GROMACS .gro file of C-alpha atoms in nm:
model
  339
    1MET     CA    1  -0.900  -0.645  -2.097
    2LYS     CA    2  -1.199  -0.429  -2.152
    3LYS     CA    3  -1.175  -0.091  -1.981
    4ASN     CA    4  -0.909   0.125  -2.140
    5TRP     CA    5  -0.745   0.263  -1.827
    6LEU     CA    6  -0.709  -0.076  -1.665
    7LEU     CA    7  -0.591  -0.225  -1.990
    8ASN     CA    8  -0.318   0.038  -1.996
    9ALA     CA    9  -0.235   0.032  -1.630
   10CYS     CA   10   0.089  -0.093  -1.585
   11LEU     CA   11   0.114  -0.159  -1.211
   12VAL     CA   12   0.286  -0.511  -1.266
   13PRO     CA   13  -0.020  -0.965  -1.460
   14VAL     CA   14   0.030  -1.328  -1.552
   15LEU     CA   15   0.232  -1.413  -1.865
   16LEU     CA   16   0.123  -1.716  -2.042
   17LEU     CA   17   0.106  -1.859  -2.394
   18SER     CA   18   0.175  -2.214  -2.493
   19ALA     CA   19   0.187  -2.390  -2.826
   20CYS     CA   20  -0.039  -2.660  -2.691
   21GLY     CA   21  -0.311  -2.418  -2.588
   22THR     CA   22  -0.437  -2.258  -2.271
   23GLU     CA   23  -0.436  -2.470  -1.959
   24SER     CA   24  -0.640  -2.420  -1.646
   25SER     CA   25  -0.549  -2.511  -1.291
   26SER     CA   26  -0.536  -2.368  -0.942
   27GLY     CA   27  -0.315  -2.383  -0.637
   28GLU     CA   28  -0.586  -2.573  -0.449
   29GLU     CA   29  -0.582  -2.852  -0.707
   30ARG     CA   30  -0.206  -2.878  -0.723
   31LYS     CA   31  -0.040  -3.099  -0.464
   32GLN     CA   32   0.219  -2.896  -0.279
   33GLY     CA   33   0.459  -3.188  -0.267
   34ASP     CA   34   0.467  -3.202  -0.646
   35VAL     CA   35   0.597  -2.846  -0.671
   36GLY     CA   36   0.969  -2.796  -0.618
   37GLY     CA   37   1.295  -2.694  -0.781
   38THR     CA   38   1.425  -2.347  -0.857
   39LEU     CA   39   1.214  -2.055  -0.979
   40GLU     CA   40   1.370  -1.746  -1.137
   41PHE     CA   41   1.155  -1.442  -1.055
   42TYR     CA   42   1.222  -1.110  -1.231
   43THR     CA   43   1.048  -0.807  -1.085
   44SER     CA   44   1.049  -0.431  -1.030
   45GLN     CA   45   0.892  -0.456  -0.684
   46PRO     CA   46   1.085  -0.314  -0.385
   47ASP     CA   47   1.324  -0.557  -0.217
   48GLU     CA   48   1.119  -0.572   0.104
   49ASP     CA   49   0.803  -0.662  -0.086
   50VAL     CA   50   0.980  -0.929  -0.290
   51THR     CA   51   1.109  -1.087   0.031
   52LYS     CA   52   0.762  -1.090   0.189
   53LEU     CA   53   0.608  -1.239  -0.126
   54ILE     CA   54   0.863  -1.519  -0.141
   55GLU     CA   55   0.823  -1.591   0.231
   56GLY     CA   56   0.445  -1.618   0.191
   57PHE     CA   57   0.477  -1.844  -0.112
   58ASN     CA   58   0.733  -2.068   0.059
   59LYS     CA   59   0.500  -2.126   0.354
   60LYS     CA   60   0.271  -2.297   0.105
   61TYR     CA   61   0.540  -2.440  -0.124
   62PRO     CA   62   0.854  -2.493   0.087
   63GLY     CA   63   1.012  -2.709  -0.180
   64VAL     CA   64   1.060  -2.420  -0.424
   65GLU     CA   65   1.373  -2.206  -0.413
   66VAL     CA   66   1.279  -1.866  -0.553
   67LYS     CA   67   1.570  -1.663  -0.688
   68ALA     CA   68   1.476  -1.300  -0.748
   69PHE     CA   69   1.629  -1.043  -0.979
   70ARG     CA   70   1.503  -0.696  -0.887
   71SER     CA   71   1.553  -0.368  -1.070
   72GLY     CA   72   1.352  -0.100  -1.250
   73THR     CA   73   1.108  -0.226  -1.513
   74GLU     CA   74   1.318  -0.098  -1.802
   75GLU     CA   75   1.629  -0.275  -1.672
   76VAL     CA   76   1.437  -0.596  -1.601
   77VAL     CA   77   1.304  -0.600  -1.956
   78GLY     CA   78   1.648  -0.514  -2.089
   79LYS     CA   79   1.791  -0.817  -1.908
   80VAL     CA   80   1.526  -1.045  -2.061
   81GLN     CA   81   1.591  -0.902  -2.408
   82ALA     CA   82   1.963  -0.964  -2.368
   83GLU     CA   83   1.895  -1.320  -2.255
   84LYS     CA   84   1.666  -1.371  -2.553
   85ARG     CA   85   1.940  -1.258  -2.792
   86ALA     CA   86   2.176  -1.502  -2.623
   87GLY     CA   87   1.920  -1.778  -2.672
   88ASP     CA   88   1.860  -1.849  -2.304
   89VAL     CA   89   1.586  -1.659  -2.118
   90LYS     CA   90   1.640  -1.750  -1.754
   91ALA     CA   91   1.328  -1.588  -1.607
   92ASP     CA   92   1.035  -1.815  -1.520
   93VAL     CA   93   0.797  -1.548  -1.391
   94MET     CA   94   0.797  -1.173  -1.439
   95LEU     CA   95   0.610  -0.906  -1.244
   96VAL     CA   96   0.675  -0.547  -1.353
   97ALA     CA   97   0.500  -0.214  -1.372
   98ASP     CA   98   0.253  -0.202  -1.658
   99SER     CA   99   0.060  -0.376  -1.933
  100VAL     CA  100   0.238  -0.177  -2.204
  101THR     CA  101   0.554  -0.365  -2.112
  102PHE     CA  102   0.372  -0.698  -2.125
  103GLU     CA  103   0.225  -0.618  -2.465
  104LYS     CA  104   0.580  -0.590  -2.596
  105LEU     CA  105   0.672  -0.926  -2.444
  106LYS     CA  106   0.353  -1.077  -2.582
  107GLU     CA  107   0.430  -0.958  -2.934
  108GLN     CA  108   0.773  -1.120  -2.909
  109ASP     CA  109   0.617  -1.455  -2.811
  110LEU     CA  110   0.791  -1.448  -2.475
  111LEU     CA  111   0.485  -1.529  -2.265
  112LEU     CA  112   0.308  -1.852  -2.178
  113SER     CA  113  -0.072  -1.853  -2.188
  114TYR     CA  114  -0.209  -1.968  -1.853
  115LYS     CA  115  -0.564  -1.931  -1.725
  116SER     CA  116  -0.538  -1.960  -1.349
  117LYS     CA  117  -0.859  -2.059  -1.170
  118GLU     CA  118  -0.796  -1.752  -0.950
  119ILE     CA  119  -0.888  -1.538  -1.250
  120GLU     CA  120  -1.258  -1.605  -1.191
  121HIS     CA  121  -1.226  -1.385  -0.881
  122ILE     CA  122  -1.060  -1.100  -1.072
  123PRO     CA  123  -1.242  -0.837  -1.283
  124ASP     CA  124  -1.205  -0.891  -1.658
  125ASP     CA  125  -1.046  -0.547  -1.688
  126PHE     CA  126  -0.728  -0.682  -1.529
  127VAL     CA  127  -0.696  -0.996  -1.743
  128ASP     CA  128  -0.532  -1.014  -2.085
  129ASP     CA  129  -0.773  -1.158  -2.341
  130ASP     CA  130  -0.522  -1.432  -2.429
  131TYR     CA  131  -0.431  -1.499  -2.064
  132MET     CA  132  -0.071  -1.395  -2.121
  133TYR     CA  133  -0.067  -1.169  -1.815
  134THR     CA  134  -0.291  -1.050  -1.533
  135GLY     CA  135  -0.287  -0.738  -1.319
  136THR     CA  136  -0.196  -0.792  -0.955
  137LYS     CA  137  -0.283  -0.460  -0.791
  138MET     CA  138  -0.385  -0.098  -0.856
  139MET     CA  139  -0.127   0.180  -0.822
  140ALA     CA  140  -0.189   0.547  -0.892
  141THR     CA  141   0.086   0.804  -0.935
  142VAL     CA  142   0.016   1.094  -0.701
  143LEU     CA  143   0.179   1.410  -0.574
  144ALA     CA  144   0.373   1.330  -0.259
  145VAL     CA  145   0.400   1.652  -0.060
  146ASN     CA  146   0.634   1.733   0.229
  147THR     CA  147   0.395   1.877   0.488
  148THR     CA  148   0.675   2.045   0.683
  149ASN     CA  149   0.769   2.257   0.382
  150VAL     CA  150   0.422   2.295   0.230
  151LYS     CA  151   0.135   2.396   0.458
  152GLU     CA  152  -0.141   2.436   0.197
  153PRO     CA  153  -0.075   2.198  -0.093
  154LYS     CA  154  -0.266   2.250  -0.417
  155GLU     CA  155  -0.453   1.960  -0.575
  156THR     CA  156  -0.326   2.016  -0.928
  157TRP     CA  157  -0.036   1.907  -1.145
  158SER     CA  158   0.017   2.270  -1.241
  159VAL     CA  159   0.176   2.337  -0.902
  160LEU     CA  160   0.486   2.170  -1.048
  161THR     CA  161   0.520   2.440  -1.314
  162ASP     CA  162   0.455   2.731  -1.076
  163LYS     CA  163   0.752   2.966  -1.034
  164LYS     CA  164   0.710   2.936  -0.657
  165THR     CA  165   0.806   2.569  -0.676
  166LYS     CA  166   1.104   2.615  -0.908
  167GLY     CA  167   1.367   2.356  -0.823
  168LYS     CA  168   1.149   2.206  -0.550
  169ALA     CA  169   1.007   1.899  -0.724
  170VAL     CA  170   1.134   1.554  -0.821
  171MET     CA  171   1.018   1.268  -1.044
  172PRO     CA  172   1.144   0.921  -1.143
  173SER     CA  173   1.299   0.866  -1.484
  174PRO     CA  174   1.101   0.685  -1.756
  175LEU     CA  175   1.435   0.549  -1.874
  176TYR     CA  176   1.449   0.335  -1.558
  177SER     CA  177   1.099   0.315  -1.411
  178GLY     CA  178   0.817   0.143  -1.598
  179ALA     CA  179   0.560   0.337  -1.398
  180ALA     CA  180   0.730   0.662  -1.496
  181ALA     CA  181   0.741   0.555  -1.861
  182TYR     CA  182   0.370   0.480  -1.846
  183ASN     CA  183   0.303   0.816  -1.680
  184VAL     CA  184   0.491   1.006  -1.949
  185GLY     CA  185   0.303   0.823  -2.223
  186VAL     CA  186  -0.037   0.890  -2.069
  187MET     CA  187   0.019   1.247  -1.946
  188SER     CA  188   0.176   1.363  -2.272
  189ARG     CA  189  -0.147   1.261  -2.448
  190GLN     CA  190  -0.382   1.463  -2.227
  191LYS     CA  191  -0.513   1.783  -2.383
  192ASN     CA  192  -0.466   1.980  -2.061
  193LEU     CA  193  -0.109   1.853  -2.011
  194ASN     CA  194   0.063   1.712  -2.325
  195TRP     CA  195   0.431   1.761  -2.398
  196ASP     CA  196   0.408   2.129  -2.307
  197PHE     CA  197   0.374   2.016  -1.946
  198PHE     CA  198   0.709   1.837  -1.960
  199ASP     CA  199   0.873   2.134  -2.131
  200GLU     CA  200   0.749   2.351  -1.845
  201LEU     CA  201   0.873   2.102  -1.586
  202LYS     CA  202   1.220   2.129  -1.735
  203LYS     CA  203   1.205   2.508  -1.730
  204ASN     CA  204   1.101   2.491  -1.365
  205ASP     CA  205   1.407   2.281  -1.278
  206MET     CA  206   1.231   1.950  -1.216
  207THR     CA  207   1.483   1.701  -1.077
  208VAL     CA  208   1.480   1.357  -1.242
  209VAL     CA  209   1.607   1.065  -1.035
  210GLN     CA  210   1.626   0.694  -1.108
  211GLY     CA  211   1.313   0.544  -0.951
  212ASN     CA  212   1.010   0.606  -0.730
  213GLY     CA  213   1.205   0.518  -0.417
  214ALA     CA  214   1.463   0.789  -0.478
  215ALA     CA  215   1.191   1.043  -0.556
  216LEU     CA  216   1.007   0.960  -0.234
  217LYS     CA  217   1.326   0.982  -0.030
  218ALA     CA  218   1.392   1.333  -0.159
  219VAL     CA  219   1.044   1.446  -0.051
  220ALA     CA  220   1.042   1.264   0.283
  221SER     CA  221   1.378   1.417   0.378
  222GLY     CA  222   1.260   1.768   0.294
  223GLN     CA  223   1.512   1.803   0.014
  224LYS     CA  224   1.216   1.850  -0.221
  225ASP     CA  225   0.863   1.976  -0.157
  226TYR     CA  226   0.683   1.773  -0.423
  227GLY     CA  227   0.735   1.439  -0.592
  228LEU     CA  228   0.558   1.226  -0.851
  229VAL     CA  229   0.539   0.895  -0.666
  230VAL     CA  230   0.324   0.581  -0.676
  231ASP     CA  231   0.062   0.603  -0.403
  232TYR     CA  232   0.151   0.297  -0.198
  233LEU     CA  233   0.508   0.417  -0.141
  234ALA     CA  234   0.389   0.760  -0.029
  235LEU     CA  235   0.130   0.605   0.204
  236ARG     CA  236   0.388   0.365   0.348
  237ALA     CA  237   0.624   0.654   0.424
  238LYS     CA  238   0.342   0.851   0.584
  239LYS     CA  239   0.247   0.560   0.810
  240GLU     CA  240   0.611   0.521   0.909
  241GLY     CA  241   0.613   0.880   1.032
  242SER     CA  242   0.748   1.080   0.737
  243PRO     CA  243   0.595   1.427   0.688
  244ILE     CA  244   0.420   1.315   0.370
  245GLU     CA  245   0.071   1.374   0.234
  246LEU     CA  246  -0.080   1.212  -0.076
  247ILE     CA  247  -0.248   1.446  -0.323
  248TYR     CA  248  -0.461   1.310  -0.607
  249PRO     CA  249  -0.460   1.602  -0.857
  250LYS     CA  250  -0.801   1.709  -0.979
  251GLU     CA  251  -0.698   1.667  -1.346
  252GLY     CA  252  -0.663   1.294  -1.284
  253VAL     CA  253  -0.389   1.039  -1.219
  254PRO     CA  254  -0.227   0.759  -1.422
  255VAL     CA  255  -0.292   0.409  -1.284
  256ILE     CA  256  -0.089   0.092  -1.335
  257THR     CA  257  -0.165  -0.269  -1.236
  258GLU     CA  258   0.177  -0.438  -1.205
  259PRO     CA  259   0.094  -0.745  -1.416
  260VAL     CA  260   0.247  -1.086  -1.363
  261GLY     CA  261   0.313  -1.350  -1.625
  262ILE     CA  262   0.496  -1.673  -1.699
  263MET     CA  263   0.775  -1.682  -1.956
  264GLU     CA  264   0.724  -1.906  -2.259
  265GLY     CA  265   1.054  -2.086  -2.204
  266THR     CA  266   1.012  -2.148  -1.831
  267LYS     CA  267   1.219  -2.438  -1.704
  268ASN     CA  268   0.985  -2.496  -1.409
  269GLU     CA  269   0.631  -2.455  -1.539
  270LYS     CA  270   0.465  -2.623  -1.241
  271ALA     CA  271   0.631  -2.391  -0.988
  272ALA     CA  272   0.572  -2.088  -1.211
  273LYS     CA  273   0.198  -2.160  -1.223
  274ALA     CA  274   0.187  -2.216  -0.848
  275PHE     CA  275   0.364  -1.882  -0.795
  276VAL     CA  276   0.118  -1.696  -1.017
  277ASP     CA  277  -0.176  -1.869  -0.847
  278TYR     CA  278  -0.045  -1.760  -0.509
  279ILE     CA  279  -0.007  -1.396  -0.613
  280LEU     CA  280  -0.364  -1.388  -0.745
  281SER     CA  281  -0.515  -1.588  -0.459
  282GLU     CA  282  -0.703  -1.430  -0.170
  283GLU     CA  283  -0.404  -1.504   0.053
  284GLY     CA  284  -0.163  -1.342  -0.191
  285GLN     CA  285  -0.388  -1.042  -0.237
  286GLN     CA  286  -0.421  -0.999   0.139
  287LEU     CA  287  -0.042  -0.996   0.156
  288SER     CA  288  -0.041  -0.716  -0.103
  289ALA     CA  289  -0.295  -0.521   0.101
  290ASN     CA  290  -0.086  -0.570   0.416
  291LEU     CA  291   0.210  -0.423   0.228
  292GLY     CA  292   0.003  -0.115   0.142
  293TYR     CA  293  -0.121  -0.195  -0.210
  294ALA     CA  294  -0.476  -0.171  -0.341
  295PRO     CA  295  -0.564  -0.535  -0.426
  296ILE     CA  296  -0.749  -0.646  -0.738
  297ARG     CA  297  -0.972  -0.900  -0.567
  298GLN     CA  298  -1.287  -0.724  -0.455
  299GLU     CA  299  -1.324  -0.932  -0.138
  300VAL     CA  300  -0.989  -0.802  -0.011
  301GLU     CA  301  -1.007  -0.453   0.138
  302ALA     CA  302  -0.764  -0.181   0.035
  303PRO     CA  303  -0.544  -0.018   0.301
  304ASP     CA  304  -0.676   0.291   0.476
  305GLY     CA  305  -0.537   0.604   0.313
  306LEU     CA  306  -0.565   0.496  -0.051
  307LYS     CA  307  -0.848   0.629  -0.263
  308SER     CA  308  -1.065   0.386  -0.455
  309MET     CA  309  -1.073   0.397  -0.834
  310GLU     CA  310  -1.435   0.511  -0.816
  311SER     CA  311  -1.337   0.824  -0.622
  312ILE     CA  312  -1.064   0.957  -0.852
  313GLN     CA  313  -1.029   1.075  -1.209
  314VAL     CA  314  -0.814   0.827  -1.402
  315LEU     CA  315  -0.595   0.944  -1.689
  316ASP     CA  316  -0.562   0.696  -1.971
  317SER     CA  317  -0.470   0.654  -2.335
  318PRO     CA  318  -0.514   0.371  -2.589
  319LEU     CA  319  -0.285   0.081  -2.502
  320SER     CA  320  -0.188   0.024  -2.864
  321GLU     CA  321  -0.072   0.383  -2.898
  322LEU     CA  322   0.126   0.373  -2.573
  323TYR     CA  323   0.291   0.048  -2.676
  324LYS     CA  324   0.390   0.163  -3.024
  325SER     CA  325   0.522   0.499  -2.906
  326ARG     CA  326   0.698   0.404  -2.582
  327GLU     CA  327   1.054   0.419  -2.715
  328GLU     CA  328   0.978   0.741  -2.902
  329ASP     CA  329   0.827   0.889  -2.584
  330LYS     CA  330   1.135   0.800  -2.382
  331GLU     CA  331   1.362   0.954  -2.643
  332ARG     CA  332   1.159   1.273  -2.645
  333PHE     CA  333   1.174   1.289  -2.266
  334LYS     CA  334   1.549   1.236  -2.287
  335ARG     CA  335   1.583   1.524  -2.533
  336ILE     CA  336   1.391   1.753  -2.299
  337PHE     CA  337   1.568   1.663  -1.975
  338GLY     CA  338   1.902   1.552  -2.113
  339ASN     CA  339   1.928   1.234  -1.905
   0.00000   0.00000   0.00000
């Protein structure tokens, strides 16, 4: 990956490294009848999106039974680590929040190197240099605002530390959410935010919940006025009729790419590669767009209501630094908020 912010972006790539070298193939070249068996898919995507993805894949590969384990990124990774210690990693394919997470898996030799032919349609910024993982979409964390409670929202993160909003904001926990962990790492390294920002959030009674879904629910219901939420969830709620508006703060926003990758010990390599190919294909990317995500393939249009990367200020930080300090960052957050 070349550009720093995309390199760091979590959203959620293709894992791949094999002792016999990088292989290249595509879904078009692979006979559908040759692909079957069971595929274990570990992901942090919402249940509804996982179901739609599997349904789309099975229309093309009906012979594959996809079994999904879904939880927050940190819990998904924790499950894989536990399986590794037990000597039996069950996951075949993983799709979670950010590239920082995949760098950890890569260092532990848990990924299979696979250069899908679909990669030629994807900007280099989204592709790991060793083809261990590939970004699947672009997701910015924004301010979700309840428009019933807030008539004139401010386009700045500082609104969360204003005394007028004391006790009226919510955010997901970096101890559960990979996107939140990425956000904490990036935002704490910005000169105009840093760890002082999180200290002030605590003083202003910021509520910390498990994941993005819980944070969005609190804002949509009017329980909270503001929430740090990934943009596609906020847009989805707005289109479904919730009194929600998306605010992209002027200071900038963290962006993740939800990479996907294949596990080194996959027991169904052929199906795993077909699954990754499908996610990265034009058809798979159109499915993502239909679900409200900003796709990575340039020929697939993003949903109305999401800002393009060219129109926003992106907050970033060196991937190597984020990777090395992630556990320390989570511990510091835990000391501040006590959960």
